[in-house]
Coordinates of C-alpha atoms and ligand atoms in Angstrom, one line a residue:
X148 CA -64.0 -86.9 331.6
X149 CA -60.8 -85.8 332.8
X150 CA -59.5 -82.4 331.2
X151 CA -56.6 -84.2 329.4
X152 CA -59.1 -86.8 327.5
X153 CA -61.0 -83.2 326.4
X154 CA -58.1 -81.8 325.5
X155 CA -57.0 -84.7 323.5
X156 CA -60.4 -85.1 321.9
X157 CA -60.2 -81.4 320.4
X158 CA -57.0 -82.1 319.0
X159 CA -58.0 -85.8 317.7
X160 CA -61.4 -85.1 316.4
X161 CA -60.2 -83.5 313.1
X162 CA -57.8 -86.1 312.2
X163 CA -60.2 -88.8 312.6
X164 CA -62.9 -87.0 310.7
X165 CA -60.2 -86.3 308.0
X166 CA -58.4 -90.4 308.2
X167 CA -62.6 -91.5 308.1
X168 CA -63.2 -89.9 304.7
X169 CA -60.2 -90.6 303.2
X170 CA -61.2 -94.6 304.3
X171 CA -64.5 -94.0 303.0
X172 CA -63.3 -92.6 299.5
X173 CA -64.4 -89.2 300.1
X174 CA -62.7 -85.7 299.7
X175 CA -63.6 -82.5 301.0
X176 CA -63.4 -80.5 297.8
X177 CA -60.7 -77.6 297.7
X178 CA -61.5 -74.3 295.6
X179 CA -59.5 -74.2 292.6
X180 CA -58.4 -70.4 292.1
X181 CA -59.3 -69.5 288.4
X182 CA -61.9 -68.1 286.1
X183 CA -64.6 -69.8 287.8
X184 CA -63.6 -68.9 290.7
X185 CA -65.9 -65.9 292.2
X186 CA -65.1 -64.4 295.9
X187 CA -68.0 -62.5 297.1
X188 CA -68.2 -60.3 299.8
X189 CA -71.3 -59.2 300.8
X190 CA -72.2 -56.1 303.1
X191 CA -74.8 -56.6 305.4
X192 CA -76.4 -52.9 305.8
X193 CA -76.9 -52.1 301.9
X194 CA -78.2 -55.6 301.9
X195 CA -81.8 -54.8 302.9
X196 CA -84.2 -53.8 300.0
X197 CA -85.4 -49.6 299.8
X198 CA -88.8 -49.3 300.2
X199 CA -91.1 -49.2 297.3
X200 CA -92.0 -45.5 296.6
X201 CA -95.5 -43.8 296.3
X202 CA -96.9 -44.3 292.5
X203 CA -98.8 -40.6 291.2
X204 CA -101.5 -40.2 288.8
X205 CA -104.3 -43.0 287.2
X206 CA -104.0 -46.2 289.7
X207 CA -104.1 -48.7 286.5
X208 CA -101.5 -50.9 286.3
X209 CA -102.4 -50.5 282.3
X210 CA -100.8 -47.0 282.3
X211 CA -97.2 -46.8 281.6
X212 CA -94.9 -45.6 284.7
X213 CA -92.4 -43.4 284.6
X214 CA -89.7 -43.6 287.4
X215 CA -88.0 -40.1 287.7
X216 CA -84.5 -40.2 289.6
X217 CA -83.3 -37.0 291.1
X218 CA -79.1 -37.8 291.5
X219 CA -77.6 -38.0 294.1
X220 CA -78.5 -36.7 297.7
X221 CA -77.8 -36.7 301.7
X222 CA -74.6 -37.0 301.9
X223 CA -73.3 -37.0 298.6
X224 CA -74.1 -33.9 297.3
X225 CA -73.0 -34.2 293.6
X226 CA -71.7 -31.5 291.5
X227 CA -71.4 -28.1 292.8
X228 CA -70.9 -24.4 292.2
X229 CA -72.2 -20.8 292.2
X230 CA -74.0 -21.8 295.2
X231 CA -75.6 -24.5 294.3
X232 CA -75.9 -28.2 294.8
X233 CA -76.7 -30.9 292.3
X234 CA -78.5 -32.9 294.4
X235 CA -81.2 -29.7 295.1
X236 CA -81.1 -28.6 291.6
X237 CA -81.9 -32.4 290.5
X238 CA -84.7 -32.7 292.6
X239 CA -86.4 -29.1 291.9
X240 CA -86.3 -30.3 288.4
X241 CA -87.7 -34.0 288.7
X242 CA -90.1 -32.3 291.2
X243 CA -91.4 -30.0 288.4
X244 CA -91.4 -32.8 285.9
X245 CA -93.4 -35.3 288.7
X246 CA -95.7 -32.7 288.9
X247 CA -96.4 -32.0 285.3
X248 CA -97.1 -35.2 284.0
X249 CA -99.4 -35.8 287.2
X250 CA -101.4 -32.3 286.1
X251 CA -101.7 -33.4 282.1
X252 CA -103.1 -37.7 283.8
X253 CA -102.6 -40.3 282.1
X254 CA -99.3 -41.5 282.7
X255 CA -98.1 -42.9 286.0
X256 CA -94.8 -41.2 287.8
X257 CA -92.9 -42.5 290.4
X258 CA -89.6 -41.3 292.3
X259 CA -86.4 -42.6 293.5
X260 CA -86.2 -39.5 296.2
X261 CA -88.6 -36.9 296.9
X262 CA -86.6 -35.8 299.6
X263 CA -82.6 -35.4 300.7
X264 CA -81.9 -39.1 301.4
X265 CA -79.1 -41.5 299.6
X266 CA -79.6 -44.4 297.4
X267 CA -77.0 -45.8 295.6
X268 CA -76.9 -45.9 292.2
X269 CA -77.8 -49.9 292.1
X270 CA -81.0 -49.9 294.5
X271 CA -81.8 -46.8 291.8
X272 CA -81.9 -48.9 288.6
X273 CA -83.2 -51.9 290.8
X274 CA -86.4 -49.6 292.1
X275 CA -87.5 -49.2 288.4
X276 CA -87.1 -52.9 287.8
X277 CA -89.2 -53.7 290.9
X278 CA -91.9 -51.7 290.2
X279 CA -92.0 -52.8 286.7
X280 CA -90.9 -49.4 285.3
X281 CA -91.5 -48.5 281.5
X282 CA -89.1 -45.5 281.4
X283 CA -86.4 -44.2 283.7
X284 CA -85.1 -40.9 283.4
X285 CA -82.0 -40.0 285.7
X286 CA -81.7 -36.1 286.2
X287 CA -78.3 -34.9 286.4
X288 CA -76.1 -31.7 286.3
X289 CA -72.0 -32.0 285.6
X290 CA -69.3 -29.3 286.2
X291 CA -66.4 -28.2 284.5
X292 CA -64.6 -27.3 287.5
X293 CA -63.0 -23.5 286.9
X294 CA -63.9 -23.7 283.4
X295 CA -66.8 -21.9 283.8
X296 CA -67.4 -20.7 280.3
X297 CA -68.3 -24.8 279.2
X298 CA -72.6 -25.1 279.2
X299 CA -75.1 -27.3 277.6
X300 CA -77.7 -29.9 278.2
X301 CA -77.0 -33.5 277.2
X302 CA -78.6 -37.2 277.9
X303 CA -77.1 -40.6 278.2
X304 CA -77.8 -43.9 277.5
X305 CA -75.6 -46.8 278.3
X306 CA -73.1 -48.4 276.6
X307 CA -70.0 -50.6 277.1
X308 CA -67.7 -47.9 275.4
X309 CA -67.7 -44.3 276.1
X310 CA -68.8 -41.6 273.0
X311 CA -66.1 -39.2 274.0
X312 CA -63.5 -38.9 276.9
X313 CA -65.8 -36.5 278.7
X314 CA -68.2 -38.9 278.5
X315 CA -66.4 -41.3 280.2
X316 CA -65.0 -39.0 282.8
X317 CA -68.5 -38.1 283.2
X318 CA -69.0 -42.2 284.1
X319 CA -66.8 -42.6 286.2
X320 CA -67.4 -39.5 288.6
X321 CA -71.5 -40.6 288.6
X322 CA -70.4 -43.9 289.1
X323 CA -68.3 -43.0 292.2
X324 CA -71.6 -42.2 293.6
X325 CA -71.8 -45.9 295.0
X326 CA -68.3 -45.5 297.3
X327 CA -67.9 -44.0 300.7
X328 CA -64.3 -43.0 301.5
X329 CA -63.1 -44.4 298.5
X330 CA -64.6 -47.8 299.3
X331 CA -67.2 -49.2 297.5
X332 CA -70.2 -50.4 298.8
X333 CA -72.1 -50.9 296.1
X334 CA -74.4 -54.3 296.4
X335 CA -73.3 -55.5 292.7
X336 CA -71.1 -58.9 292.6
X337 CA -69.3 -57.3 289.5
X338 CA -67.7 -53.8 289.7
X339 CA -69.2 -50.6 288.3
X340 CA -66.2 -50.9 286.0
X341 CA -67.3 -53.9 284.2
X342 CA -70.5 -52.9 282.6
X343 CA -71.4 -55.1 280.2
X344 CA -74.9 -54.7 278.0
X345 CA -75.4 -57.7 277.7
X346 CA -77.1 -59.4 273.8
X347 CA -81.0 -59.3 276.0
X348 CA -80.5 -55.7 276.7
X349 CA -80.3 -54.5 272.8
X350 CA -84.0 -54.3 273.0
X351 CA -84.0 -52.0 275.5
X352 CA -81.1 -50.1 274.5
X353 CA -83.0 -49.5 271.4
X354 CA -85.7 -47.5 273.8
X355 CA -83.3 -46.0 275.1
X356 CA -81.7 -44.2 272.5
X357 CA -84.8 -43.5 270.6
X358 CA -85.9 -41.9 273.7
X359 CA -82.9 -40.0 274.0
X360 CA -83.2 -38.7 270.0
X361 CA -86.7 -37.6 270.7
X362 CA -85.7 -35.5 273.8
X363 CA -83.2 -33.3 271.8
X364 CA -85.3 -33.1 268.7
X365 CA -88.4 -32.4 271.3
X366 CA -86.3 -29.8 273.5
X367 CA -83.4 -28.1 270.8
X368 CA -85.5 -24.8 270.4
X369 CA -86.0 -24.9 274.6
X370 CA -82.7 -26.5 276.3
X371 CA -79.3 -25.2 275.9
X372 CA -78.2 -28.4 274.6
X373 CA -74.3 -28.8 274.4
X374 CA -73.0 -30.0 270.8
X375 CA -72.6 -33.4 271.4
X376 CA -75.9 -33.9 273.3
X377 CA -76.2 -37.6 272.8
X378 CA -73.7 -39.0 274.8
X379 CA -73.4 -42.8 275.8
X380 CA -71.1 -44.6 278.6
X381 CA -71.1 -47.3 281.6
X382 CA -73.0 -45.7 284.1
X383 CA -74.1 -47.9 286.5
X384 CA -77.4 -46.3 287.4
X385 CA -78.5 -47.0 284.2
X386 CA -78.1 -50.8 284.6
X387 CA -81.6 -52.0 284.6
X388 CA -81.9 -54.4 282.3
X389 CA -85.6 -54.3 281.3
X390 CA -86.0 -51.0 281.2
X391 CA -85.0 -48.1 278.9
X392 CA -83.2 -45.7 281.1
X393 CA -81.2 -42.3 280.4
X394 CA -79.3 -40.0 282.3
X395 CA -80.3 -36.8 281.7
X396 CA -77.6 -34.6 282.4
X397 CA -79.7 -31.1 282.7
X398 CA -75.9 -28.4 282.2
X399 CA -73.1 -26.9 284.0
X400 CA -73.8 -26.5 287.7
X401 CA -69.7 -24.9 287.4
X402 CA -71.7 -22.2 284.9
X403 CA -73.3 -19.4 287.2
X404 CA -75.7 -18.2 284.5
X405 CA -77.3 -21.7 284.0
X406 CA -77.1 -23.2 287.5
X407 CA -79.0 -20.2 288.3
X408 CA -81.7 -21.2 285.3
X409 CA -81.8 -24.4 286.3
X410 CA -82.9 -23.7 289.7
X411 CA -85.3 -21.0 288.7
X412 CA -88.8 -21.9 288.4
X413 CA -88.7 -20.9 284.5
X414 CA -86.2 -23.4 283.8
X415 CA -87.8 -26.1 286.0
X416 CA -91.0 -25.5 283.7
X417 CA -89.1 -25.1 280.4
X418 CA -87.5 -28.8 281.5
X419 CA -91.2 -30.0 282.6
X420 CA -92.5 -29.2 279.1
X421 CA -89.8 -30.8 276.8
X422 CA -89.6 -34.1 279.0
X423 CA -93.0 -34.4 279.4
X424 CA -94.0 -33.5 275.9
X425 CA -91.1 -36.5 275.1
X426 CA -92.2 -38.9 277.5
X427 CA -96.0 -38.8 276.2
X428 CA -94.5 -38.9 272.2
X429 CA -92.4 -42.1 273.3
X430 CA -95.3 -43.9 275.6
X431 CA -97.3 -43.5 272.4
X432 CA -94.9 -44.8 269.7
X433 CA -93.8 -47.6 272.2
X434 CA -98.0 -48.9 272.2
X435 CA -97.8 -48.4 268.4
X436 CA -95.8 -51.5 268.1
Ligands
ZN131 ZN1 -74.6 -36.4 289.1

């Protein structure tokens, strides 16, 4: 075949295809742009699934499991100030907390991190839903940038409206956990901005809050809680939709006096107590029902 005729070919192949199934009848449908309409891009490296991590205490799948997630880490480093780093105080604490409820049995604990890597906030949420998590407790710190004078504990649960403007500034700095040079790369179809509980998620919810009640009645004579302690808004680490999650957001890393508590071994094992003592209290109402 001569190199015209090839030539010719490429150029003719498209038209008869297209002049064939407009003889047959047929249409090659055309996207119409509109509600319906869903472009998806998908990433190829956040893709691939984390590995699921090592389960602690009684190996019986009958025990509940606790999935304790230390924010942040590697290169995102969270909140910081007076020296310290979110991401190491979060772990110190969710160390201590791992540790305890190994020590007292009975309850199975597993971690998102138990060392300085990165996971975003989606693979965080989806870990505790893999593993068939029955709690999911987030450990956090915020700042208050110069305004070091502002302290106090206070825990999360998630909700389509935020209980306070702090709250939802609070949101939407955690939530900015899932972007790399201000692009996201989170693995969710729908943004982090669209968090929707959705009518099969009130059951959890429910958990969720109760668990979050029972931590400040459990801790108020231990943890510096801040005023408004309950606190709800769309963060997306809390997302799974099976399991009752909170965001435990531990005080003011801007605050030298209690970034320097938190860190200390005291306050890791005044933490370890209340949260333990609150986990066991809510394991045992929740095989009450
Ligand atoms: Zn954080």
């Amino acid at each position: 075949m001569s190199l015209r005729i090839q030539l010719w070919m490429v150029f003719l192949a498209p038209v008869i295809l297209m002049g064939g199934l407009y003889a047959f009848g047929l249409t090659i449908p055309v996207p119409h742009f509109g509600r319906d309409y869903v472009l998806r891009l998908l990433l190829p490296d956040t893709a691939e699934q984390v590995g699921l991590p090592t389960v602690y205490g009684p190996q019986d799948a009958s025990r509940p499991l606790v999935l304790i997630d230390p924010g942040h880490g590697g290169h995102d480093p969270g909140a910081s100030g007076a020296g310290f780093k979110e991401k190491t105080l979060a772990l110190g604490l969710a160390k201590a907390l791992k540790n305890r409820l190994v020590e007292e049995g009975g309850i199975r604990v597993a971690m998102t991190r138990e060392d300085d890597i990165y996971l975003l906030p989606a693979e965080r949420d989806d870990l505790a839903r893999r593993l068939g998590a029955n709690l999911f407790i987030s450990i956090h710190a915020d700042s208050a940038g110069e305004q070091s004078g502002v302290t106090g504990a206070s825990i999360y649960t998630l909700s389509n409206t935020a209980s306070s403007e702090a709250a939802a500034r609070f949101a939407a700095r955690e939530n900015a956990a899932d972007q790399i040079n201000g692009v996201s790369v989170g693995t969710r179809e729908d943004g982090v901005e669209d968090i929707l509980v959705e009518l099969s998620q009130r059951r959890t919810q429910a958990g969720s809050v109760e668990f979050a009640t029972l931590a400040i009645r459990e801790g108020e004579d231990v943890i510096r809680f801040h005023p408004q302690a309950k606190r709800s808004a769309a963060l997306a680490v809390l997302r799974a939709p099976d399991v009752p999650s909170v965001l435990f957001e531990s005080g003011f890393i801007s605050n030298p006096e209690e970034a320097r508590r938190l860190a200390s071994t005291e306050g890791r094992a005044q933490f370890a107590d209340v949260m333990a003592r609150t986990i066991r209290i809510f394991f045992a109402r929740q095989s009450g029902q």
